JSON list of C-alpha atoms in Angstrom, two decimals:
[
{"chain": "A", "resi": 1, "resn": "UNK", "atom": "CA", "xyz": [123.77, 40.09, -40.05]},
{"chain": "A", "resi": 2, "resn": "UNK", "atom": "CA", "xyz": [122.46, 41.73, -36.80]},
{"chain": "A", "resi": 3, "resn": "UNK", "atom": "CA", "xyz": [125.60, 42.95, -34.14]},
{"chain": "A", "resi": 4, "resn": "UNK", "atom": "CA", "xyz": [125.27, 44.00, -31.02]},
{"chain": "A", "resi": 5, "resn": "UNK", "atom": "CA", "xyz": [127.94, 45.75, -29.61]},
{"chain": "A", "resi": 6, "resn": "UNK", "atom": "CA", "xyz": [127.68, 45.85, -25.15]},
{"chain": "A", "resi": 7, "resn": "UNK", "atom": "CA", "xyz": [130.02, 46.99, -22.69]},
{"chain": "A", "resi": 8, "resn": "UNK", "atom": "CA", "xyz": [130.80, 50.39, -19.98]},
{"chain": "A", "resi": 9, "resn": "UNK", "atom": "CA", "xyz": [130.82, 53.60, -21.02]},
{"chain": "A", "resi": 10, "resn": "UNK", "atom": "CA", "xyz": [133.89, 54.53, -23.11]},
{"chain": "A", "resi": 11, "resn": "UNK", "atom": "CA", "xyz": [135.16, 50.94, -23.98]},
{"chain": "A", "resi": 12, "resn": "UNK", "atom": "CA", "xyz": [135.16, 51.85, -27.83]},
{"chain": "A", "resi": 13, "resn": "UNK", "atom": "CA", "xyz": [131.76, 50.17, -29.20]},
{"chain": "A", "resi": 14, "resn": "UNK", "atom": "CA", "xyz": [131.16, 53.69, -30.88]},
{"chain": "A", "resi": 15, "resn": "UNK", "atom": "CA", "xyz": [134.57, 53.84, -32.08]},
{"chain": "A", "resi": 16, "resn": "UNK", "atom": "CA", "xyz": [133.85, 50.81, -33.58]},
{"chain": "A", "resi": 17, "resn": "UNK", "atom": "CA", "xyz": [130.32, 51.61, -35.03]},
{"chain": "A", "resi": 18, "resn": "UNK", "atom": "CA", "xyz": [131.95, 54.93, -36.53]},
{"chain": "A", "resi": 19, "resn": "UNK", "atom": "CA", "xyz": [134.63, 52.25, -38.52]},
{"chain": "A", "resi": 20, "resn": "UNK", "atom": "CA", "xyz": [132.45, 49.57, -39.53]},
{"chain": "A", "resi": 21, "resn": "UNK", "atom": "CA", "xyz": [129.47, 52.21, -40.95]},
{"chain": "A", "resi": 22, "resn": "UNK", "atom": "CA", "xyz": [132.39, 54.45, -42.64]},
{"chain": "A", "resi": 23, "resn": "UNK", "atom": "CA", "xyz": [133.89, 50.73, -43.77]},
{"chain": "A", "resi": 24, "resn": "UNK", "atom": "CA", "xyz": [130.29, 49.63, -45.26]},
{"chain": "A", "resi": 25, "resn": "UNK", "atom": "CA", "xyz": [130.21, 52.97, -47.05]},
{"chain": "A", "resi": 26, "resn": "UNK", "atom": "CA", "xyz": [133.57, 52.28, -49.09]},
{"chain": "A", "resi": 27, "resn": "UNK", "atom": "CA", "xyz": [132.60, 48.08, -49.60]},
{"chain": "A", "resi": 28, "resn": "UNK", "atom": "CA", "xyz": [129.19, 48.82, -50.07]},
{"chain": "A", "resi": 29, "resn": "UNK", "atom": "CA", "xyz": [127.74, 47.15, -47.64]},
{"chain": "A", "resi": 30, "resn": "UNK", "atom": "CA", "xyz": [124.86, 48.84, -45.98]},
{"chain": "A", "resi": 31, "resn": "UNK", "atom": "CA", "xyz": [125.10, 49.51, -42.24]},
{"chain": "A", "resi": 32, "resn": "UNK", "atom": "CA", "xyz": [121.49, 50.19, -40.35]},
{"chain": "A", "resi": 33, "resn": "UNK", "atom": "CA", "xyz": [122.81, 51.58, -37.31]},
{"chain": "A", "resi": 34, "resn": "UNK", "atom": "CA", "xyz": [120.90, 52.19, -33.79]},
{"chain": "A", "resi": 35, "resn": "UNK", "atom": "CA", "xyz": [122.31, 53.58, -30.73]},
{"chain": "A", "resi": 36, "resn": "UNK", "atom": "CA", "xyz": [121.19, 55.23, -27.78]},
{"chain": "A", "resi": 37, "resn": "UNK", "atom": "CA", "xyz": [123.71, 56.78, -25.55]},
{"chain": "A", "resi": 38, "resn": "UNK", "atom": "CA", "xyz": [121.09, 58.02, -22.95]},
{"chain": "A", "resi": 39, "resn": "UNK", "atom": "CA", "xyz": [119.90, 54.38, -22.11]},
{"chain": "A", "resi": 40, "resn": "UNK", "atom": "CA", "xyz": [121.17, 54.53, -18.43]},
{"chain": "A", "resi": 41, "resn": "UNK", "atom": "CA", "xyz": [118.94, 57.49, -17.57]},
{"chain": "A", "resi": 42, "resn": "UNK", "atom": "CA", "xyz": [115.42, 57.05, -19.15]},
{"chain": "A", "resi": 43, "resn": "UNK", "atom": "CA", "xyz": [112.91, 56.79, -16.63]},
{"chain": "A", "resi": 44, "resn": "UNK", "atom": "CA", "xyz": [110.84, 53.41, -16.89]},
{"chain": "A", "resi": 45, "resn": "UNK", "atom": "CA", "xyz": [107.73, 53.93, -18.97]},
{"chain": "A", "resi": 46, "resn": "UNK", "atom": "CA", "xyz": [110.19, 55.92, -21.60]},
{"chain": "A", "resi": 47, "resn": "UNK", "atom": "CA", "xyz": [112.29, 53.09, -21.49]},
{"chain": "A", "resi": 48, "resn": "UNK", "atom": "CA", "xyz": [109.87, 50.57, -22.36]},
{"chain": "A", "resi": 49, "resn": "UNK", "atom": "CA", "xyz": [108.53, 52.42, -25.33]},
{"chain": "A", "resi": 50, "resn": "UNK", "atom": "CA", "xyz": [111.83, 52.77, -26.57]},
{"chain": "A", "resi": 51, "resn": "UNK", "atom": "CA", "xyz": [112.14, 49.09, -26.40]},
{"chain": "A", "resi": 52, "resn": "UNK", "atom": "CA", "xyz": [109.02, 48.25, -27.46]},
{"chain": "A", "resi": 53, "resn": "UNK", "atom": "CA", "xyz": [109.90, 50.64, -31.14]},
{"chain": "A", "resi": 54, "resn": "UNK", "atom": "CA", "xyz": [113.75, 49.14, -31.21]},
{"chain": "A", "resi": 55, "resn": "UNK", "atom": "CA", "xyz": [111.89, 45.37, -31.48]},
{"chain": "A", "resi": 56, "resn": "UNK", "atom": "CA", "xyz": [109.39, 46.50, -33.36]},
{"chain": "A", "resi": 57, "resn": "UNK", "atom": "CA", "xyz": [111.90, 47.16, -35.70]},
{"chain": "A", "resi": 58, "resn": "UNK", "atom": "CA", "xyz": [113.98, 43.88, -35.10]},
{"chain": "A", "resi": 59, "resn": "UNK", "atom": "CA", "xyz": [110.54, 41.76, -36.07]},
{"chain": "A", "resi": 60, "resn": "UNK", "atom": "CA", "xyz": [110.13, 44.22, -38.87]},
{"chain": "A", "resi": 61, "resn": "UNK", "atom": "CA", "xyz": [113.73, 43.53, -40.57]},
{"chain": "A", "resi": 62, "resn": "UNK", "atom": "CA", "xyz": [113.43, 39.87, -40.02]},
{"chain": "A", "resi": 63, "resn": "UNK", "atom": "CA", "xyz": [109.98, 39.56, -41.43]},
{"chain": "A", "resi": 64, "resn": "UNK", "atom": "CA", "xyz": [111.05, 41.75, -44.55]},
{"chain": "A", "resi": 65, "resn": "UNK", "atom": "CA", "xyz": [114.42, 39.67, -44.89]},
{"chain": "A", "resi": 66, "resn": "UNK", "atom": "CA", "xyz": [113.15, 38.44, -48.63]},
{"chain": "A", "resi": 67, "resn": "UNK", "atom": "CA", "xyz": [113.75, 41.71, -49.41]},
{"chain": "A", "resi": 68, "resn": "UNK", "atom": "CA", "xyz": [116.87, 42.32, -48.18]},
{"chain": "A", "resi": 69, "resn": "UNK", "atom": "CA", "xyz": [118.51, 39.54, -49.94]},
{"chain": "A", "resi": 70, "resn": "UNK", "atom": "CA", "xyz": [117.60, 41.57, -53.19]},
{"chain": "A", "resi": 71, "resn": "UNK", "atom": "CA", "xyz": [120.64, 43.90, -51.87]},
{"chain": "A", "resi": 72, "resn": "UNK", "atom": "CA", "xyz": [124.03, 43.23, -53.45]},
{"chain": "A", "resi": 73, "resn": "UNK", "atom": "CA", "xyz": [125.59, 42.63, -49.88]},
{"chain": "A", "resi": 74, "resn": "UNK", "atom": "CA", "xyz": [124.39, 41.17, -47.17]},
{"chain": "A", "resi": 75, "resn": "UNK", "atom": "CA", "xyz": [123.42, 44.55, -44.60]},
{"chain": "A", "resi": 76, "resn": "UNK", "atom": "CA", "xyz": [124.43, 44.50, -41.15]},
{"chain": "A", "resi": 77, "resn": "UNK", "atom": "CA", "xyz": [122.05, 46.14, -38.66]},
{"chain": "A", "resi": 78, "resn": "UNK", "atom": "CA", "xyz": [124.07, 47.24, -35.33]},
{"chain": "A", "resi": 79, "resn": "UNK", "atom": "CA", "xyz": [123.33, 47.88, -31.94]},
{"chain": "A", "resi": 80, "resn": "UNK", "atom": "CA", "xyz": [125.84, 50.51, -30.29]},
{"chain": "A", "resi": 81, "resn": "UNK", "atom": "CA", "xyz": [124.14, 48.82, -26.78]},
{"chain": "A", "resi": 82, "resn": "UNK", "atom": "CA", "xyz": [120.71, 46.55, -26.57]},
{"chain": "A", "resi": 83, "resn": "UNK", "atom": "CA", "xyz": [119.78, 44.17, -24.64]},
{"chain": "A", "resi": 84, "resn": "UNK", "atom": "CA", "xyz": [122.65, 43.70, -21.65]},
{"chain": "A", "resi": 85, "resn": "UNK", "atom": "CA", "xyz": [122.68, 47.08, -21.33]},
{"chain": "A", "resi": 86, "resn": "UNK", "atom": "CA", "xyz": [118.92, 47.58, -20.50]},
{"chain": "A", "resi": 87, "resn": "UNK", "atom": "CA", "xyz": [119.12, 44.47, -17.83]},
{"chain": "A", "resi": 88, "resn": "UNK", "atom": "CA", "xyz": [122.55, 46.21, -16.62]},
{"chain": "A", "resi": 89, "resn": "UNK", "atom": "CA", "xyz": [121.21, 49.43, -16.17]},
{"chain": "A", "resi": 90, "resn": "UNK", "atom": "CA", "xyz": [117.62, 49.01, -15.60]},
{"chain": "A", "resi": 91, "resn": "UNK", "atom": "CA", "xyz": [118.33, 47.07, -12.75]},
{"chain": "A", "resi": 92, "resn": "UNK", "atom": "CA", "xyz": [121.05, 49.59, -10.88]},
{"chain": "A", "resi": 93, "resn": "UNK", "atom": "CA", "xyz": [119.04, 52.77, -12.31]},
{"chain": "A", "resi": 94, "resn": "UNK", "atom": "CA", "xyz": [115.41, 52.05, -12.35]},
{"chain": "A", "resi": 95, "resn": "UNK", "atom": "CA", "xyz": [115.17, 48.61, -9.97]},
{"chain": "A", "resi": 96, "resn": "UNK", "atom": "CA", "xyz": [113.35, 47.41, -13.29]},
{"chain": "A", "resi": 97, "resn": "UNK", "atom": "CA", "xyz": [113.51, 43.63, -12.77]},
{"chain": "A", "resi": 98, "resn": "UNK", "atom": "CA", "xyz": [113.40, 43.09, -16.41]},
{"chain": "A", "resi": 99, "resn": "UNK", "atom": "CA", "xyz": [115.34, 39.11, -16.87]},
{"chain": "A", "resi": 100, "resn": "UNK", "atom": "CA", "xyz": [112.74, 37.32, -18.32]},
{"chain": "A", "resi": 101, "resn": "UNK", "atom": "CA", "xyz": [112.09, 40.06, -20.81]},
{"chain": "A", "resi": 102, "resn": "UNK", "atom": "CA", "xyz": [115.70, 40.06, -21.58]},
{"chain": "A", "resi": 103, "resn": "UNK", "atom": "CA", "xyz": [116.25, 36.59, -21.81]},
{"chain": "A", "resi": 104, "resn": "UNK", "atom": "CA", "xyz": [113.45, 36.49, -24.48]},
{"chain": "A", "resi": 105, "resn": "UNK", "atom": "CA", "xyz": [115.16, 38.69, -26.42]},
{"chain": "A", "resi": 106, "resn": "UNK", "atom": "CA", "xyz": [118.80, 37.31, -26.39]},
{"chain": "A", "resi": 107, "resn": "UNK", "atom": "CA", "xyz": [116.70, 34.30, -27.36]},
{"chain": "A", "resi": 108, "resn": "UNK", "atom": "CA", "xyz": [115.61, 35.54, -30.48]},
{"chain": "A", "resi": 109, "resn": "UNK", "atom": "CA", "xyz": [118.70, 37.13, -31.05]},
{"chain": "A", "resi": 110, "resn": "UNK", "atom": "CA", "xyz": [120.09, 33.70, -31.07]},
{"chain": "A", "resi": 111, "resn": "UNK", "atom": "CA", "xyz": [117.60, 32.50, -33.24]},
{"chain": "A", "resi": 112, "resn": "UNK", "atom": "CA", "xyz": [118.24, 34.89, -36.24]},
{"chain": "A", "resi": 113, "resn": "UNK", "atom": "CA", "xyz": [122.05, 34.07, -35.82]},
{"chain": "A", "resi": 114, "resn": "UNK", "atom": "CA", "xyz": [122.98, 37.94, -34.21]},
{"chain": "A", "resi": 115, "resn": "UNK", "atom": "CA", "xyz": [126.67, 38.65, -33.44]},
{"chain": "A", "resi": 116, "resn": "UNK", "atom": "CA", "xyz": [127.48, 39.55, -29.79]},
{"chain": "A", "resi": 117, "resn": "UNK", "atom": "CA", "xyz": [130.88, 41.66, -29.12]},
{"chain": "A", "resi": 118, "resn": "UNK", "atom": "CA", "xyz": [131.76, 42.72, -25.93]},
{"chain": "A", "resi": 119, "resn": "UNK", "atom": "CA", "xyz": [134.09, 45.80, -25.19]},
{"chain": "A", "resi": 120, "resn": "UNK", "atom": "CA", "xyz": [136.93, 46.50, -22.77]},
{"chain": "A", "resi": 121, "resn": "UNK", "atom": "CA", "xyz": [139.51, 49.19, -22.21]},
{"chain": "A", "resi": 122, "resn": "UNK", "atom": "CA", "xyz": [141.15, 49.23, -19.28]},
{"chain": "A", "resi": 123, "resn": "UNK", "atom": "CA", "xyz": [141.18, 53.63, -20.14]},
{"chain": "A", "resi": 124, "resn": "UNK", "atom": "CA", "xyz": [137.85, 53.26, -19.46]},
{"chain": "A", "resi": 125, "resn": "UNK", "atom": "CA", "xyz": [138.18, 51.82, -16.34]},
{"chain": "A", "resi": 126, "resn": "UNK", "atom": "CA", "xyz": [140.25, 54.58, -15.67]},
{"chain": "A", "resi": 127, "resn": "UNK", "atom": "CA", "xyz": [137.83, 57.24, -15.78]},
{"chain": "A", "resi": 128, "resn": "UNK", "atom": "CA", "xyz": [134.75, 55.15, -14.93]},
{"chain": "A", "resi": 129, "resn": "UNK", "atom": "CA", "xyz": [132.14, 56.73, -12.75]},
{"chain": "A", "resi": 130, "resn": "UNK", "atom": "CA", "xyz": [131.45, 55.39, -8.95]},
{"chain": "A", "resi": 131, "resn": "UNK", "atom": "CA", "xyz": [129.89, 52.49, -9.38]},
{"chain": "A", "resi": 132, "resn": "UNK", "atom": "CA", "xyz": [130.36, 51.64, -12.98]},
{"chain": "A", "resi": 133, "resn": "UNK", "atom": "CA", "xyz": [133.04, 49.11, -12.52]},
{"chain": "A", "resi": 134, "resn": "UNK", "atom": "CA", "xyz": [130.52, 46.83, -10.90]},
{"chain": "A", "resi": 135, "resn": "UNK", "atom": "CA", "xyz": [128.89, 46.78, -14.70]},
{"chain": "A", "resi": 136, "resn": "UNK", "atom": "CA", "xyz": [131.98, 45.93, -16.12]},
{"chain": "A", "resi": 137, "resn": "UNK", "atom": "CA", "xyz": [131.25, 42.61, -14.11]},
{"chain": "A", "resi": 138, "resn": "UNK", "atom": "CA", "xyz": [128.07, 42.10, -15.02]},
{"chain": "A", "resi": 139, "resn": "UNK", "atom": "CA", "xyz": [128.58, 42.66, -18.96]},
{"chain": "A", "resi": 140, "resn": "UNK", "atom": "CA", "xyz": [130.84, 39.77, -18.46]},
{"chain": "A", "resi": 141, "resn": "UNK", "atom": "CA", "xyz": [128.67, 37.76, -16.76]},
{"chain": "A", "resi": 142, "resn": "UNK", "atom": "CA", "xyz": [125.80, 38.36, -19.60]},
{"chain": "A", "resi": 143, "resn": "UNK", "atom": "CA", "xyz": [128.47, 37.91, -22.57]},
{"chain": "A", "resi": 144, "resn": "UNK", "atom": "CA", "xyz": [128.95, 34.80, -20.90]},
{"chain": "A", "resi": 145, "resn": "UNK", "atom": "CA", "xyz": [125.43, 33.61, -20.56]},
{"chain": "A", "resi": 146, "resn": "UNK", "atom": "CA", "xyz": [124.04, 34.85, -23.53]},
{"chain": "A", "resi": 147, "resn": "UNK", "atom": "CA", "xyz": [122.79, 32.16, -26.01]},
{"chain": "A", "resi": 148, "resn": "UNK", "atom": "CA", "xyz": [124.14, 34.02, -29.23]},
{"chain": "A", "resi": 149, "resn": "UNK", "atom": "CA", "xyz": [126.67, 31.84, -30.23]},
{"chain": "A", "resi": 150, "resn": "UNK", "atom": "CA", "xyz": [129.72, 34.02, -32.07]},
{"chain": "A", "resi": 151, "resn": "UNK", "atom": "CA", "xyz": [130.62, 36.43, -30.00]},
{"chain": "A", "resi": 152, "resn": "UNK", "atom": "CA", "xyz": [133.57, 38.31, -29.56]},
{"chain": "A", "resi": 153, "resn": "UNK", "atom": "CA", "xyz": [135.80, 40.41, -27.30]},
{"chain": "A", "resi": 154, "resn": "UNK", "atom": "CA", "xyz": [137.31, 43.78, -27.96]},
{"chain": "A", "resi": 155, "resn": "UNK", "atom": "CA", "xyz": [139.73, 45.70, -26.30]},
{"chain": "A", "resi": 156, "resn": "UNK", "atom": "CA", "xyz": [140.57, 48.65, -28.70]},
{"chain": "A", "resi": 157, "resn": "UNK", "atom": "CA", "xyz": [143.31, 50.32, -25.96]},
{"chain": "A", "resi": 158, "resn": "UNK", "atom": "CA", "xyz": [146.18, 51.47, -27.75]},
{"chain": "A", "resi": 159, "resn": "UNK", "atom": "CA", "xyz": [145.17, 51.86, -31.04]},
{"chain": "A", "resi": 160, "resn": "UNK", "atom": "CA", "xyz": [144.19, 55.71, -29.89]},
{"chain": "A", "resi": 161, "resn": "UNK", "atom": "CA", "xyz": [140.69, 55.81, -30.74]},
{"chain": "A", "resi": 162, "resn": "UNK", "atom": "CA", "xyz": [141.57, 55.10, -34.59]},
{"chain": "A", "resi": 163, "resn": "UNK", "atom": "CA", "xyz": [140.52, 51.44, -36.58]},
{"chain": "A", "resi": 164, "resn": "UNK", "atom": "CA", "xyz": [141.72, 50.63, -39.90]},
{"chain": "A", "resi": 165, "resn": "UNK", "atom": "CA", "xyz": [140.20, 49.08, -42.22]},
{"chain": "A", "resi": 166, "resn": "UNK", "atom": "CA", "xyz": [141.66, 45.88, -41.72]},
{"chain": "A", "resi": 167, "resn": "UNK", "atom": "CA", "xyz": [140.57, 45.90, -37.95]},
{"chain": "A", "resi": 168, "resn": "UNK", "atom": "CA", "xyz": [137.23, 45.87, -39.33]},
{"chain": "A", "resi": 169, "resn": "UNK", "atom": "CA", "xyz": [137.72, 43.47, -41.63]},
{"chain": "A", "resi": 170, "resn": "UNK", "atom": "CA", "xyz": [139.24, 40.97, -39.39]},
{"chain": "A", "resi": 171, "resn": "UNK", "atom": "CA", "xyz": [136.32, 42.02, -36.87]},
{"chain": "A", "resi": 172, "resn": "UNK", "atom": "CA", "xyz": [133.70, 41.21, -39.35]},
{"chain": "A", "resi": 173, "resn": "UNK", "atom": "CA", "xyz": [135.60, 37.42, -40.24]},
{"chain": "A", "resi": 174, "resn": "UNK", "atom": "CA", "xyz": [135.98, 36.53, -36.70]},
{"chain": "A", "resi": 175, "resn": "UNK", "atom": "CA", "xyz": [132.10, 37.36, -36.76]},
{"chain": "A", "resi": 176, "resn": "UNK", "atom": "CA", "xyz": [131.42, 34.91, -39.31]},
{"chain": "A", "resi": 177, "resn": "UNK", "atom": "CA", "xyz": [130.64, 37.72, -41.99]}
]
């Protein structure tokens, strides 16, 4: 299962990555996880290689998926931010008119069946930079648009920064998993 976790800085989605890899640890599930908490700020031609490896990968995992059912459990491979966050930010940051790109990928997202969950705290909004409540919008608007089908909404505010392991679980079975 491939999730992809999107939304402003300090809504949780790490919170959450920390709790589902220490929860596939104790089930034994394996967790392949990827973030990147400097995607805002890379300048354009680092951004694209960084892309370029992160679906590299993606088309590597897929065409290797034979092998992965070997595993005990099915693996999840997450994204702590992808694809709505490069259109999101490489638009404000870089003026990187990148929507036909990132429509392609959310499209083969879709195709492999990839979880979308989409985070909100309204601490976050709180201490949000100038400007960054204008993304909170536009993650919205994407979550919305996007063609993966389960998605989900999160808002982890008081539950001070701490998931159990049934959050998780009940996470995971409103994901389909």
């Amino acid at each position: 299962m491939v999730i992809v976790l999107e939304g402003i800085r300090k809504s949780g989605k790490t919170t959450f990555a920390d709790a589902l890899t220490k929860w596939g640890r104790e089930c034994d599930v394996p967790v392949f996880r990827f973030y990147d908490r400097e995607l805002q700020t890379y300048p354009v031609n680092q951004m694209e290689a960084n892309f370029v490896s992160c679906m590299q990968f993606a088309r590597a995992a897929f065409e290797v998926d034979y092998k992965l059912q070997q595993l005990r459990r099915e693996p999840i491979v997450l994204f702590d931010r992808f694809h709505i966050s490069e259109l999101i930010f490489g638009h404000y940051y870089r003026q990187y008119d990148n929507d036909k790109f990132m429509n392609q990928v959310d499209t083969l997202l879709a195709s492999h069946d990839a979880r979308l969950v989409l985070f909100e705290s309204d601490t976050s909004d709180k201490r949000a930079k100038p400007g960054e409540l204008l993304f909170k919008h536009d993650f919205w608007t994407l979550y919305r648009k996007s063609k993966i089908e389960r998605k989900l909404y999160m808002n982890l505010d008081g539950r001070g920064g701490k998931l159990e392991k049934a959050d998780i679980e009940e996470a995971l079975e409103r994901l389909g998993f």
